[in-house]
Amino acid sequence: MTSIARLTLLTLVLGLSACTVHRPSAPTGPTIPPSGPTTQPYPPATPGKPIPATKPRPSTSATFAPPPGGRSHWDGQMGVYVLDNQPNTFYRQRTYYRWDNGWSRSISPNGPWEETDIHGVPPGLGKQFE
């Protein structure tokens, strides 16, 4: 019984070792093209022509709700919504911020405005107007 087990084990080891050494031959039949999307190389950059951005910037934040009413867009660098129809007016977390040679804030885009310092505005916004 022991000799049969040894012979079986030896055959199994030799058979498996042949699989690791065996190199498959080149395919003889037609090849199937990949089913995934193909990638095309980018056209060469030409001087004076800007390369279009691959992703548009988001118009809203995933974290902060947009201001009620008026038109605005999210500025991720400053971390606030920028009001489109009021210059230097921003919004984040139910508070409007305005830059007019100094900072002021309000709960409405039309005021009343109270003065504040740099510590009263979101950090990214304060850095933009230093």
PDB file of C-alpha atoms in Angstrom:
ATOM      1  CA  MET A   1       0.000   0.000   0.000  1.00  0.00           C
ATOM      2  CA  THR A   2       2.848   2.381   0.768  1.00  0.00           C
ATOM      3  CA  SER A   3       4.453   1.807  -2.602  1.00  0.00           C
ATOM      4  CA  ILE A   4       1.182   2.644  -4.389  1.00  0.00           C
ATOM      5  CA  ALA A   5       0.897   5.893  -2.413  1.00  0.00           C
ATOM      6  CA  ARG A   6       4.512   6.787  -3.262  1.00  0.00           C
ATOM      7  CA  LEU A   7       3.985   6.002  -6.935  1.00  0.00           C
ATOM      8  CA  THR A   8       0.803   8.094  -7.021  1.00  0.00           C
ATOM      9  CA  LEU A   9       2.494  11.011  -5.268  1.00  0.00           C
ATOM     10  CA  LEU A  10       5.523  10.824  -7.593  1.00  0.00           C
ATOM     11  CA  THR A  11       3.277  10.775 -10.675  1.00  0.00           C
ATOM     12  CA  LEU A  12       1.313  13.725  -9.380  1.00  0.00           C
ATOM     13  CA  VAL A  13       4.476  15.741  -8.660  1.00  0.00           C
ATOM     14  CA  LEU A  14       5.977  14.989 -12.084  1.00  0.00           C
ATOM     15  CA  GLY A  15       2.711  15.800 -13.832  1.00  0.00           C
ATOM     16  CA  LEU A  16       2.350  19.137 -12.053  1.00  0.00           C
ATOM     17  CA  SER A  17       5.975  20.076 -12.603  1.00  0.00           C
ATOM     18  CA  ALA A  18       5.516  19.543 -16.339  1.00  0.00           C
ATOM     19  CA  CYS A  19       2.703  22.129 -16.287  1.00  0.00           C
ATOM     20  CA  THR A  20       4.989  24.793 -14.867  1.00  0.00           C
ATOM     21  CA  VAL A  21       7.671  24.232 -17.489  1.00  0.00           C
ATOM     22  CA  HIS A  22       5.305  23.880 -20.454  1.00  0.00           C
ATOM     23  CA  ARG A  23       5.060  27.025 -22.573  1.00  0.00           C
ATOM     24  CA  PRO A  24       1.888  27.457 -24.597  1.00  0.00           C
ATOM     25  CA  SER A  25       2.348  27.760 -28.336  1.00  0.00           C
ATOM     26  CA  ALA A  26       1.204  30.780 -30.316  1.00  0.00           C
ATOM     27  CA  PRO A  27      -2.509  30.750 -31.135  1.00  0.00           C
ATOM     28  CA  THR A  28      -3.230  29.217 -34.502  1.00  0.00           C
ATOM     29  CA  GLY A  29      -6.801  30.435 -34.974  1.00  0.00           C
ATOM     30  CA  PRO A  30      -8.155  33.950 -35.408  1.00  0.00           C
ATOM     31  CA  THR A  31      -7.731  36.267 -32.461  1.00  0.00           C
ATOM     32  CA  ILE A  32     -10.734  37.879 -30.774  1.00  0.00           C
ATOM     33  CA  PRO A  33     -10.482  41.633 -30.233  1.00  0.00           C
ATOM     34  CA  PRO A  34     -10.900  42.823 -26.631  1.00  0.00           C
ATOM     35  CA  SER A  35     -14.477  43.575 -25.653  1.00  0.00           C
ATOM     36  CA  GLY A  36     -13.620  46.595 -23.456  1.00  0.00           C
ATOM     37  CA  PRO A  37     -13.387  50.187 -24.619  1.00  0.00           C
ATOM     38  CA  THR A  38     -10.430  51.084 -26.741  1.00  0.00           C
ATOM     39  CA  THR A  39      -8.240  54.023 -25.847  1.00  0.00           C
ATOM     40  CA  GLN A  40      -7.051  56.462 -28.424  1.00  0.00           C
ATOM     41  CA  PRO A  41      -3.865  58.467 -27.881  1.00  0.00           C
ATOM     42  CA  TYR A  42      -4.326  62.193 -27.288  1.00  0.00           C
ATOM     43  CA  PRO A  43      -3.596  64.365 -30.289  1.00  0.00           C
ATOM     44  CA  PRO A  44      -0.272  66.154 -30.028  1.00  0.00           C
ATOM     45  CA  ALA A  45      -0.505  69.469 -28.202  1.00  0.00           C
ATOM     46  CA  THR A  46      -0.200  72.469 -30.441  1.00  0.00           C
ATOM     47  CA  PRO A  47       1.310  75.680 -29.126  1.00  0.00           C
ATOM     48  CA  GLY A  48      -1.228  78.377 -28.334  1.00  0.00           C
ATOM     49  CA  LYS A  49      -4.143  75.948 -28.147  1.00  0.00           C
ATOM     50  CA  PRO A  50      -5.356  75.091 -24.635  1.00  0.00           C
ATOM     51  CA  ILE A  51      -6.000  71.463 -23.780  1.00  0.00           C
ATOM     52  CA  PRO A  52      -9.630  71.025 -22.669  1.00  0.00           C
ATOM     53  CA  ALA A  53     -10.223  69.940 -19.083  1.00  0.00           C
ATOM     54  CA  THR A  54     -11.270  66.334 -18.683  1.00  0.00           C
ATOM     55  CA  LYS A  55     -13.792  66.977 -15.910  1.00  0.00           C
ATOM     56  CA  PRO A  56     -15.952  70.041 -15.429  1.00  0.00           C
ATOM     57  CA  ARG A  57     -15.874  71.562 -11.986  1.00  0.00           C
ATOM     58  CA  PRO A  58     -18.896  70.739  -9.865  1.00  0.00           C
ATOM     59  CA  SER A  59     -21.522  73.466  -9.550  1.00  0.00           C
ATOM     60  CA  THR A  60     -22.519  72.266  -6.082  1.00  0.00           C
ATOM     61  CA  SER A  61     -20.766  70.947  -3.002  1.00  0.00           C
ATOM     62  CA  ALA A  62     -21.219  67.429  -1.697  1.00  0.00           C
ATOM     63  CA  THR A  63     -20.996  68.768   1.864  1.00  0.00           C
ATOM     64  CA  PHE A  64     -22.688  72.178   1.887  1.00  0.00           C
ATOM     65  CA  ALA A  65     -26.142  73.096   0.590  1.00  0.00           C
ATOM     66  CA  PRO A  66     -26.374  75.907  -1.987  1.00  0.00           C
ATOM     67  CA  PRO A  67     -27.891  79.250  -1.030  1.00  0.00           C
ATOM     68  CA  PRO A  68     -31.646  79.499  -1.315  1.00  0.00           C
ATOM     69  CA  GLY A  69     -32.860  81.522  -4.241  1.00  0.00           C
ATOM     70  CA  GLY A  70     -30.182  83.262  -6.331  1.00  0.00           C
ATOM     71  CA  ARG A  71     -27.792  81.734  -8.811  1.00  0.00           C
ATOM     72  CA  SER A  72     -24.412  80.564  -7.546  1.00  0.00           C
ATOM     73  CA  HIS A  73     -21.621  78.095  -8.197  1.00  0.00           C
ATOM     74  CA  TRP A  74     -19.345  76.142  -5.856  1.00  0.00           C
ATOM     75  CA  ASP A  75     -15.696  77.169  -5.600  1.00  0.00           C
ATOM     76  CA  GLY A  76     -13.863  74.221  -4.054  1.00  0.00           C
ATOM     77  CA  GLN A  77     -10.629  76.155  -3.598  1.00  0.00           C
ATOM     78  CA  MET A  78     -12.307  78.780  -1.406  1.00  0.00           C
ATOM     79  CA  GLY A  79     -14.804  76.319   0.082  1.00  0.00           C
ATOM     80  CA  VAL A  80     -17.845  78.550  -0.521  1.00  0.00           C
ATOM     81  CA  TYR A  81     -20.594  79.215  -3.032  1.00  0.00           C
ATOM     82  CA  VAL A  82     -19.957  82.309  -5.153  1.00  0.00           C
ATOM     83  CA  LEU A  83     -23.104  84.320  -5.892  1.00  0.00           C
ATOM     84  CA  ASP A  84     -23.272  84.959  -9.621  1.00  0.00           C
ATOM     85  CA  ASN A  85     -25.299  88.178  -9.519  1.00  0.00           C
ATOM     86  CA  GLN A  86     -23.576  89.935  -6.593  1.00  0.00           C
ATOM     87  CA  PRO A  87     -19.845  90.748  -6.773  1.00  0.00           C
ATOM     88  CA  ASN A  88     -17.644  89.555  -3.917  1.00  0.00           C
ATOM     89  CA  THR A  89     -20.564  87.893  -2.133  1.00  0.00           C
ATOM     90  CA  PHE A  90     -20.272  84.303  -0.926  1.00  0.00           C
ATOM     91  CA  TYR A  91     -22.368  81.755   0.955  1.00  0.00           C
ATOM     92  CA  ARG A  92     -21.772  78.782   3.240  1.00  0.00           C
ATOM     93  CA  GLN A  93     -23.814  77.195   6.027  1.00  0.00           C
ATOM     94  CA  ARG A  94     -26.699  79.699   6.141  1.00  0.00           C
ATOM     95  CA  THR A  95     -24.330  82.679   6.219  1.00  0.00           C
ATOM     96  CA  TYR A  96     -23.494  85.174   3.483  1.00  0.00           C
ATOM     97  CA  TYR A  97     -20.049  86.797   3.393  1.00  0.00           C
ATOM     98  CA  ARG A  98     -19.170  89.988   1.550  1.00  0.00           C
ATOM     99  CA  TRP A  99     -15.812  91.605   0.801  1.00  0.00           C
ATOM    100  CA  ASP A 100     -15.891  95.393   0.488  1.00  0.00           C
ATOM    101  CA  ASN A 101     -12.434  96.541   1.664  1.00  0.00           C
ATOM    102  CA  GLY A 102     -13.151  94.436   4.748  1.00  0.00           C
ATOM    103  CA  TRP A 103     -15.321  91.470   5.698  1.00  0.00           C
ATOM    104  CA  SER A 104     -18.958  91.535   6.703  1.00  0.00           C
ATOM    105  CA  ARG A 105     -21.544  88.786   7.123  1.00  0.00           C
ATOM    106  CA  SER A 106     -25.303  88.413   7.114  1.00  0.00           C
ATOM    107  CA  ILE A 107     -28.083  85.832   7.102  1.00  0.00           C
ATOM    108  CA  SER A 108     -29.527  87.411   3.931  1.00  0.00           C
ATOM    109  CA  PRO A 109     -27.800  88.384   0.666  1.00  0.00           C
ATOM    110  CA  ASN A 110     -29.394  91.836   0.999  1.00  0.00           C
ATOM    111  CA  GLY A 111     -28.226  92.480   4.577  1.00  0.00           C
ATOM    112  CA  PRO A 112     -28.197  93.879   7.130  1.00  0.00           C
ATOM    113  CA  TRP A 113     -24.445  93.327   7.199  1.00  0.00           C
ATOM    114  CA  GLU A 114     -22.307  93.200  10.332  1.00  0.00           C
ATOM    115  CA  GLU A 115     -18.559  93.696  10.186  1.00  0.00           C
ATOM    116  CA  THR A 116     -16.279  90.785  11.017  1.00  0.00           C
ATOM    117  CA  ASP A 117     -12.587  90.050  10.789  1.00  0.00           C
ATOM    118  CA  ILE A 118     -10.703  87.302   8.954  1.00  0.00           C
ATOM    119  CA  HIS A 119     -11.525  84.844  11.753  1.00  0.00           C
ATOM    120  CA  GLY A 120     -15.240  85.207  11.001  1.00  0.00           C
ATOM    121  CA  VAL A 121     -15.024  83.868   7.428  1.00  0.00           C
ATOM    122  CA  PRO A 122     -14.278  80.349   6.107  1.00  0.00           C
ATOM    123  CA  PRO A 123     -10.508  79.712   5.920  1.00  0.00           C
ATOM    124  CA  GLY A 124     -10.286  79.256   2.139  1.00  0.00           C
ATOM    125  CA  LEU A 125     -12.223  82.424   1.543  1.00  0.00           C
ATOM    126  CA  GLY A 126     -10.026  84.429   3.901  1.00  0.00           C
ATOM    127  CA  LYS A 127      -6.873  83.236   2.124  1.00  0.00           C
ATOM    128  CA  GLN A 128      -8.223  84.378  -1.245  1.00  0.00           C
ATOM    129  CA  PHE A 129      -8.587  88.008  -0.130  1.00  0.00           C
ATOM    130  CA  GLU A 130      -5.427  88.424   2.018  1.00  0.00           C
TER     131      GLU A 130
END
